[in-house]
XYZ file of N, CA, C and O in Angstrom:
604
model
N 29.918 -55.926 111.521
C 28.861 -55.041 111.724
C 28.642 -54.884 113.201
O 29.043 -55.684 113.970
N 28.440 -53.470 113.685
C 28.253 -53.137 115.047
C 26.920 -53.890 115.637
O 25.786 -53.443 115.246
N 26.776 -54.573 116.635
C 25.534 -54.913 117.336
C 25.452 -54.099 118.598
O 26.167 -53.137 119.113
N 24.560 -54.230 119.378
C 24.110 -53.743 120.536
C 25.197 -53.795 121.750
O 25.480 -52.778 122.521
N 25.690 -54.889 121.691
C 26.930 -55.048 122.900
C 27.948 -53.901 122.426
O 28.568 -53.145 123.457
N 28.450 -54.069 120.984
C 29.368 -53.205 120.725
C 29.077 -51.823 121.012
O 29.773 -50.958 121.326
N 27.546 -51.343 120.852
C 27.514 -50.030 120.749
C 27.327 -49.522 122.348
O 27.619 -48.467 122.724
N 27.135 -50.729 123.266
C 26.897 -50.415 124.828
C 28.599 -50.126 125.007
O 28.800 -49.325 125.924
N 29.469 -50.938 124.483
C 30.833 -50.673 124.994
C 31.215 -49.480 124.356
O 32.153 -48.670 125.296
N 30.889 -48.906 123.439
C 31.317 -47.575 122.810
C 30.639 -46.599 123.760
O 31.246 -45.459 123.926
N 29.385 -46.700 124.132
C 28.860 -45.622 124.885
C 29.418 -45.500 126.442
O 29.701 -44.326 126.724
N 29.916 -46.760 127.119
C 30.622 -46.515 128.117
C 32.191 -45.839 128.071
O 32.666 -45.441 128.877
N 32.736 -46.478 126.845
C 34.290 -45.685 126.874
C 33.863 -44.339 126.339
O 34.754 -43.695 126.819
N 32.942 -43.706 125.762
C 32.767 -42.339 125.466
C 32.760 -41.734 126.815
O 33.138 -40.583 126.860
N 31.935 -42.151 127.714
C 31.939 -41.440 129.120
C 33.419 -41.719 129.815
O 33.462 -40.677 130.671
N 34.096 -42.801 129.841
C 35.209 -43.084 130.590
C 36.132 -43.865 129.470
O 36.046 -45.131 129.767
N 37.034 -43.093 128.978
C 37.832 -43.937 128.115
C 39.037 -44.921 128.970
O 39.640 -45.431 128.220
N 39.070 -44.507 130.014
C 40.093 -45.167 130.904
C 39.468 -46.341 131.705
O 40.416 -47.012 132.407
N 38.322 -46.722 131.502
C 37.708 -47.552 132.044
C 38.444 -48.932 131.875
O 38.926 -49.251 130.722
N 38.823 -49.927 132.645
C 39.530 -51.335 132.860
C 38.659 -51.860 132.207
O 37.117 -51.883 131.943
N 39.210 -53.215 131.284
C 38.351 -54.145 130.779
C 37.458 -54.844 131.626
O 36.285 -55.246 131.178
N 38.142 -55.072 132.791
C 37.104 -55.677 133.900
C 35.711 -55.099 134.147
O 34.748 -55.444 134.216
N 35.846 -53.575 134.443
C 34.838 -52.827 134.639
C 33.950 -52.683 133.542
O 32.713 -52.806 133.472
N 34.385 -52.650 131.998
C 33.545 -52.655 131.093
C 32.730 -53.951 130.642
O 31.838 -53.845 130.237
N 33.471 -54.925 131.163
C 32.977 -56.055 130.863
C 31.638 -56.143 131.857
O 30.596 -56.665 131.416
N 31.948 -55.528 133.031
C 30.836 -55.997 134.122
C 29.513 -54.899 133.661
O 28.430 -55.366 133.732
N 29.813 -53.890 133.082
C 28.924 -53.143 132.645
C 28.054 -53.474 131.333
O 26.854 -53.100 131.170
N 28.773 -53.987 130.385
C 28.143 -54.678 129.092
C 27.631 -56.022 129.362
O 26.780 -56.633 128.512
N 27.636 -56.622 130.544
C 27.327 -57.931 130.714
C 28.239 -59.039 130.296
O 27.185 -60.152 129.616
N 29.099 -58.962 129.901
C 30.204 -59.969 129.390
C 31.500 -60.362 130.279
O 31.552 -59.802 131.347
N 31.835 -61.689 130.153
C 33.307 -61.710 130.991
C 34.252 -60.891 130.305
O 33.993 -60.393 129.074
N 35.244 -60.982 130.901
C 36.554 -60.071 130.469
C 36.983 -60.691 129.071
O 37.318 -59.736 128.138
N 37.160 -61.939 128.846
C 37.807 -62.225 127.681
C 37.010 -61.765 126.534
O 37.553 -61.056 125.227
N 35.584 -62.242 126.423
C 34.939 -61.796 125.229
C 34.896 -60.053 124.943
O 34.610 -59.531 123.774
N 34.778 -59.405 126.142
C 34.703 -57.922 126.066
C 36.234 -57.602 125.436
O 35.860 -56.708 125.030
N 37.223 -58.084 126.066
C 38.373 -57.500 125.401
C 38.690 -57.961 123.923
O 39.142 -57.179 123.255
N 37.901 -59.065 123.443
C 38.080 -59.498 122.271
C 37.380 -58.224 121.638
O 37.945 -57.863 120.203
N 36.113 -58.099 121.747
C 35.420 -57.244 120.874
C 35.825 -55.757 120.975
O 36.101 -55.039 119.896
N 36.534 -55.498 121.925
C 37.177 -53.902 122.321
C 38.281 -54.019 121.206
O 38.468 -52.985 120.461
N 39.133 -55.011 121.187
C 40.273 -55.034 120.226
C 40.023 -55.017 118.759
O 40.359 -54.278 117.898
N 38.711 -55.731 118.323
C 38.058 -55.647 116.981
C 37.841 -54.086 116.771
O 37.874 -53.569 115.665
N 36.924 -53.538 117.801
C 36.671 -52.344 117.465
C 37.777 -51.195 116.977
O 37.618 -50.429 116.409
N 38.691 -51.483 117.912
C 40.179 -50.610 117.485
C 40.600 -50.931 116.414
O 41.022 -50.071 115.593
N 40.966 -52.303 115.910
C 41.340 -52.578 114.894
C 40.878 -52.454 113.482
O 40.968 -52.134 112.535
N 39.430 -52.458 113.919
C 38.650 -52.124 112.564
C 38.562 -50.488 112.116
O 37.861 -50.079 111.039
N 39.001 -49.745 113.254
C 38.904 -48.355 112.914
C 37.788 -47.696 113.509
O 37.703 -46.520 113.455
N 36.904 -48.445 114.246
C 35.651 -47.871 114.646
C 36.080 -46.865 116.086
O 35.870 -45.736 116.040
N 36.911 -47.551 116.898
C 37.765 -46.593 117.740
C 38.913 -46.112 117.262
O 39.964 -47.011 116.747
N 39.063 -44.725 117.000
C 40.195 -44.199 116.598
C 41.348 -44.044 117.420
O 42.573 -43.824 117.002
N 41.304 -44.092 118.696
C 42.067 -43.643 119.579
C 41.619 -43.116 121.178
O 40.292 -43.290 121.139
N 42.433 -43.069 121.844
C 42.195 -42.581 123.402
C 42.737 -41.361 123.703
O 43.996 -41.338 123.199
N 42.028 -40.548 124.004
C 42.717 -38.770 124.526
C 42.104 -38.279 125.487
O 41.194 -38.804 126.055
N 42.924 -37.387 126.511
C 42.197 -36.774 127.430
C 41.551 -35.663 126.888
O 41.828 -35.075 126.001
N 40.520 -35.453 127.841
C 39.396 -34.212 127.109
C 39.961 -33.226 128.029
O 39.564 -32.805 129.348
N 40.579 -32.154 127.429
C 41.226 -31.089 128.187
C 40.525 -29.862 127.985
O 40.011 -29.579 126.821
N 40.198 -29.001 129.272
C 39.459 -27.799 129.094
C 40.342 -26.610 128.777
O 41.068 -26.421 129.312
N 40.239 -26.111 127.695
C 41.154 -24.848 127.107
C 41.014 -24.024 127.860
O 42.162 -23.366 128.189
N 39.903 -23.540 128.916
C 39.826 -22.454 129.546
C 40.713 -22.450 130.658
O 41.351 -21.628 131.493
N 41.129 -23.935 131.398
C 42.027 -24.166 132.337
C 43.269 -23.750 131.958
O 44.382 -23.820 132.850
N 43.718 -23.774 130.601
C 44.868 -23.876 130.127
C 45.228 -22.117 129.879
O 46.156 -22.083 129.038
N 44.266 -21.174 130.021
C 44.292 -20.096 129.631
C 43.775 -19.662 128.451
O 44.245 -18.542 127.868
N 42.894 -20.757 127.466
C 42.609 -20.494 126.258
C 41.218 -20.595 126.267
O 40.370 -21.328 125.790
N 40.414 -19.460 126.884
C 39.011 -19.315 127.099
C 38.273 -18.611 126.131
O 36.999 -18.554 126.101
N 39.010 -18.212 125.004
C 38.368 -17.543 124.088
C 38.251 -18.493 122.651
O 39.150 -19.174 122.299
N 36.866 -18.418 122.075
C 36.821 -19.260 120.940
C 36.139 -18.448 119.994
O 35.137 -17.721 120.035
N 36.550 -18.792 118.555
C 36.045 -18.186 117.456
C 35.708 -19.087 116.287
O 36.485 -20.373 116.309
N 34.487 -19.006 115.420
C 34.377 -20.059 114.445
C 34.834 -19.395 113.154
O 34.355 -17.894 113.033
N 35.587 -19.678 112.576
C 36.099 -18.786 111.192
C 35.749 -19.761 109.976
O 36.098 -20.950 109.731
N 35.124 -18.857 109.195
C 34.715 -19.418 107.863
C 35.586 -18.568 106.525
O 36.076 -17.510 106.801
N 36.303 -19.481 106.084
C 37.483 -19.167 105.137
C 37.129 -19.575 103.749
O 36.298 -20.767 103.311
N 36.909 -18.601 102.834
C 36.588 -18.616 101.381
C 38.195 -18.494 100.888
O 38.959 -17.640 101.136
N 38.429 -19.584 99.910
C 39.517 -19.261 99.202
C 39.626 -18.609 97.679
O 38.558 -18.765 97.207
N 40.806 -18.231 97.266
C 40.666 -17.273 96.144
C 40.418 -18.342 95.156
O 39.671 -18.139 93.922
N 41.096 -19.476 94.940
C 40.925 -20.778 94.206
C 41.037 -21.971 94.902
O 41.732 -22.017 95.947
N 40.242 -22.949 94.435
C 40.498 -24.294 95.273
C 41.045 -25.510 94.275
O 40.443 -26.357 94.148
N 42.318 -24.840 93.582
C 42.861 -26.105 92.809
C 43.728 -26.844 93.820
O 43.861 -26.445 94.954
N 43.851 -27.871 93.387
C 44.777 -28.755 94.180
C 45.855 -28.415 94.907
O 46.033 -28.605 96.090
N 46.853 -27.575 94.336
C 48.270 -27.103 94.904
C 47.520 -25.849 96.103
O 48.298 -26.199 97.367
N 46.640 -25.175 95.694
C 46.352 -24.226 96.989
C 45.568 -24.956 98.176
O 45.755 -24.769 99.299
N 44.529 -25.903 97.765
C 43.769 -26.607 98.736
C 45.107 -27.464 99.572
O 44.870 -27.621 100.845
N 45.849 -27.943 99.027
C 46.774 -28.928 99.799
C 47.438 -28.122 100.824
O 47.854 -28.430 101.798
N 48.185 -26.923 99.975
C 49.108 -26.028 101.004
C 48.335 -25.710 102.017
O 48.869 -25.169 103.184
N 46.861 -25.030 101.825
C 46.380 -24.353 102.792
C 46.025 -25.631 103.988
O 45.994 -25.249 105.186
N 45.530 -26.916 103.417
C 45.086 -27.715 104.653
C 46.592 -28.046 105.327
O 46.242 -28.402 106.599
N 47.791 -28.428 104.702
C 48.801 -28.396 105.501
C 49.315 -27.511 106.582
O 49.401 -27.689 107.782
N 48.962 -26.193 106.175
C 49.426 -25.268 107.055
C 48.277 -25.025 108.256
O 48.763 -24.881 109.296
N 47.135 -25.316 107.728
C 45.919 -25.247 108.857
C 46.437 -26.412 109.991
O 46.168 -26.205 111.225
N 46.497 -27.529 109.543
C 47.105 -28.723 110.366
C 48.318 -28.521 111.446
O 48.243 -29.136 112.352
N 48.964 -27.633 110.893
C 50.088 -27.291 111.777
C 50.008 -26.148 112.644
O 51.010 -26.065 113.648
N 48.932 -25.495 112.782
C 48.448 -24.457 113.583
C 47.833 -24.940 115.067
O 46.515 -25.404 114.755
N 48.367 -25.186 116.013
C 47.717 -25.676 117.139
C 46.493 -25.004 117.682
O 45.724 -25.420 118.305
N 46.486 -23.418 117.412
C 45.011 -22.959 117.476
C 43.796 -23.240 117.172
O 42.839 -22.835 117.609
N 44.246 -23.890 116.003
C 42.934 -24.451 115.046
C 42.667 -25.626 115.684
O 43.797 -26.645 115.258
N 41.741 -25.973 116.521
C 41.362 -27.052 117.037
C 40.346 -27.997 116.455
O 40.406 -29.048 116.806
N 39.749 -27.386 115.376
C 38.810 -28.218 114.365
C 38.869 -27.741 113.103
O 38.836 -26.338 112.907
N 38.833 -28.249 112.069
C 38.698 -27.639 110.677
C 37.836 -28.776 109.869
O 38.294 -30.030 109.745
N 36.975 -28.267 109.075
C 36.439 -28.984 108.364
C 36.403 -28.120 106.951
O 36.048 -26.928 106.779
N 36.452 -29.195 105.611
C 36.353 -28.441 104.377
C 34.903 -28.432 104.037
O 34.310 -29.873 104.198
N 34.233 -27.850 103.616
C 32.775 -27.642 103.088
C 32.305 -27.500 101.881
O 33.311 -27.072 100.820
N 31.359 -27.918 101.067
C 30.574 -28.024 99.885
C 30.199 -26.508 100.207
O 29.588 -26.272 100.709
N 30.192 -25.950 98.872
C 29.561 -24.794 98.722
C 30.665 -23.485 99.249
O 31.585 -23.641 99.446
N 29.864 -22.592 99.578
C 30.735 -21.251 100.100
C 30.244 -21.118 101.497
O 28.937 -21.128 101.870
N 31.078 -20.898 102.285
C 32.536 -20.749 102.410
C 33.229 -22.148 101.970
O 32.690 -23.321 102.023
N 34.610 -22.128 102.036
C 35.157 -23.536 101.852
C 35.623 -24.582 103.004
O 35.587 -25.488 102.912
N 35.704 -23.391 104.063
C 36.314 -24.115 105.209
C 35.602 -23.560 106.478
O 35.113 -22.473 106.455
N 35.563 -24.163 107.468
C 34.969 -23.821 108.675
C 36.195 -24.413 109.742
O 36.534 -25.439 109.870
N 36.916 -23.295 110.653
C 37.619 -23.426 111.339
C 37.377 -23.150 112.959
O 36.509 -22.147 113.035
N 37.529 -23.841 113.901
C 37.141 -23.457 115.359
C 38.552 -23.281 115.773
O 39.513 -23.980 115.745
N 38.685 -22.056 116.315
C 40.124 -21.623 116.903
C 39.834 -21.113 118.310
O 38.663 -20.453 118.780
N 40.869 -21.423 119.240
C 40.780 -20.821 120.638
C 42.092 -20.068 120.877
O 42.945 -20.142 120.010
N 41.899 -19.187 121.793
C 42.997 -18.059 121.966
C 42.795 -17.609 123.513
O 41.757 -18.148 124.303
N 43.791 -16.800 124.003
C 43.567 -16.547 125.446
C 42.374 -15.466 125.524
O 41.983 -15.663 126.630
N 42.323 -14.670 124.615
C 41.532 -13.628 124.679
C 41.354 -12.827 123.286
O 41.973 -13.177 122.591
N 40.515 -11.971 123.478
C 40.194 -11.016 121.961
C 41.504 -10.681 121.597
O 41.869 -10.762 120.285
N 42.489 -9.902 122.273
C 43.832 -9.465 121.629
C 44.712 -10.675 121.205
O 45.116 -10.272 120.097
N 44.515 -11.704 121.785
C 45.348 -13.002 121.544
C 44.818 -13.322 120.147
O 45.518 -13.939 119.220
N 43.678 -13.556 119.977
C 42.632 -13.608 118.531
C 43.158 -13.028 117.777
O 43.462 -13.386 116.263
N 43.173 -11.523 117.890
C 43.485 -10.599 116.810
C 44.829 -10.805 116.402
O 45.381 -10.787 115.242
N 45.697 -10.989 117.330
C 47.147 -11.393 116.685
C 47.201 -12.685 115.983
O 48.013 -12.830 114.827
N 46.554 -13.690 116.398
C 46.422 -15.194 115.786
C 45.824 -14.719 114.163
O 46.269 -15.174 113.209
N 44.796 -14.111 114.057
C 44.134 -13.656 112.868
C 44.980 -13.073 111.900
O 45.044 -13.431 110.633
N 45.536 -11.729 112.703
C 46.666 -11.176 111.601
C 47.556 -11.893 111.258
O 48.108 -11.976 110.295
N 48.552 -12.420 112.141
C 49.777 -13.088 111.720
C 49.830 -14.527 111.300
O 50.206 -14.932 110.459
N 48.440 -15.315 111.515
C 48.473 -16.802 111.009
C 47.389 -17.025 109.967
O 47.568 -17.474 109.153
N 46.129 -16.462 110.404
C 45.017 -16.656 109.648
C 44.821 -15.919 108.277
O 44.779 -16.807 107.321
N 45.158 -14.729 108.268
C 45.321 -13.996 107.236
C 46.271 -14.291 106.285
O 46.466 -14.090 105.040
N 47.734 -15.019 106.655
C 48.509 -15.392 106.056
C 48.458 -16.708 105.171
O 49.657 -17.120 104.479
N 47.486 -17.354 105.531
C 47.240 -18.636 105.166
C 47.307 -18.560 103.607
O 46.713 -17.864 103.086
N 47.886 -19.697 102.879
C 47.898 -19.695 101.246
C 46.545 -19.607 101.036
O 45.735 -20.541 101.188
N 46.186 -18.551 99.918
C 44.968 -18.776 98.863
C 43.798 -18.324 99.736
O 42.616 -18.042 98.922
N 43.942 -17.233 100.752
C 42.871 -16.984 101.398
C 42.257 -15.740 100.893
O 42.977 -14.729 100.462
N 41.021 -15.769 100.407
C 40.409 -14.586 100.010
C 39.520 -13.795 100.922
O 39.807 -12.570 101.158
N 38.963 -14.450 102.131
C 38.095 -14.029 102.949
C 37.966 -14.661 104.226
O 37.972 -16.021 103.991
N 38.123 -14.021 105.296
C 38.051 -14.812 106.589
C 36.723 -14.042 107.063
O 36.496 -12.815 106.911
N 35.749 -14.861 107.800
C 34.947 -14.193 108.521
C 34.652 -14.999 109.867
O 34.512 -16.203 109.922
N 34.623 -14.135 110.809
C 34.992 -14.670 112.385
C 33.358 -14.654 113.157
O 32.812 -13.715 113.020
N 32.908 -15.639 113.712
C 31.881 -15.287 114.590
C 32.511 -15.979 116.154
O 32.990 -16.746 116.043
N 32.290 -15.104 117.007
C 32.557 -15.338 118.496
C 31.832 -16.372 118.949
O 30.501 -16.083 118.945
N 32.359 -17.028 119.697
C 31.313 -18.032 120.509
C 31.259 -17.531 121.946
O 32.190 -17.243 122.598
N 29.805 -17.349 122.264
C 29.471 -17.240 123.347
C 29.540 -18.023 124.406
O 29.761 -17.740 125.506
N 29.114 -19.183 124.002
C 28.904 -20.092 125.030
C 28.719 -21.696 124.238
O 28.320 -21.729 123.434
N 29.759 -22.636 124.731
C 29.580 -23.852 124.298
C 28.555 -25.015 124.942
O 29.126 -25.210 125.962
N 27.398 -24.937 124.372
C 26.280 -25.774 124.888
C 26.846 -27.032 124.632
O 26.323 -28.214 125.929
N 27.128 -27.742 123.853
C 27.454 -29.227 123.596
C 28.715 -29.245 122.747
O 29.169 -29.611 121.668
N 29.865 -29.628 123.670
C 31.219 -29.949 122.787
C 30.808 -31.252 122.117
O 30.172 -32.053 122.316
N 31.739 -31.605 121.190
C 32.037 -32.638 120.329
C 31.939 -33.850 121.231
O 33.156 -34.022 121.634
N 30.998 -34.659 121.286
C 31.084 -35.990 121.946
C 31.089 -37.175 121.268
O 31.011 -38.370 121.574
N 31.218 -37.080 120.051
C 31.344 -38.063 119.041
C 29.761 -38.487 118.812
O 28.906 -37.951 118.995
N 29.876 -39.415 117.789
C 28.434 -39.850 117.171
C 27.696 -40.477 117.942
O 28.145 -41.035 118.976
N 26.399 -40.662 117.865
C 25.502 -41.280 118.798
C 25.552 -42.896 118.563
O 26.052 -43.090 117.435
N 25.860 -43.440 119.824
C 25.978 -44.846 119.605
C 24.810 -45.524 120.544
O 24.271 -44.906 121.336
């Protein structure tokens, strides 16, 4: 069970995943040993899935973003499996969700610019297995990037 101290640990790590155990312990009001034990338990139980750098796509020349809604012709197991494997292998698709209802998927795609997105759309997205329809919405501004669940 997650208690208030665990939630505090998670909030601080969400802000700074590189925080030392000593600094974290100080922030949550514990000594290092019990803080470290709680941290390891949060990791081993799967509450903390990993640590990664928050990279600005625009700083890498990938400042164009689109949300793509995908409808498949059929949603049988082989088509869904093949589609999902191919989506997972495409680095320009930075987020993907399977949805209930229609459309079947929501993809978040980044590219260099509109012509770069068009090439990706024509060469990669349209060629995904089982695709019946693609509908793109261009992102004007990202107001709140995915920061994880509230803790």
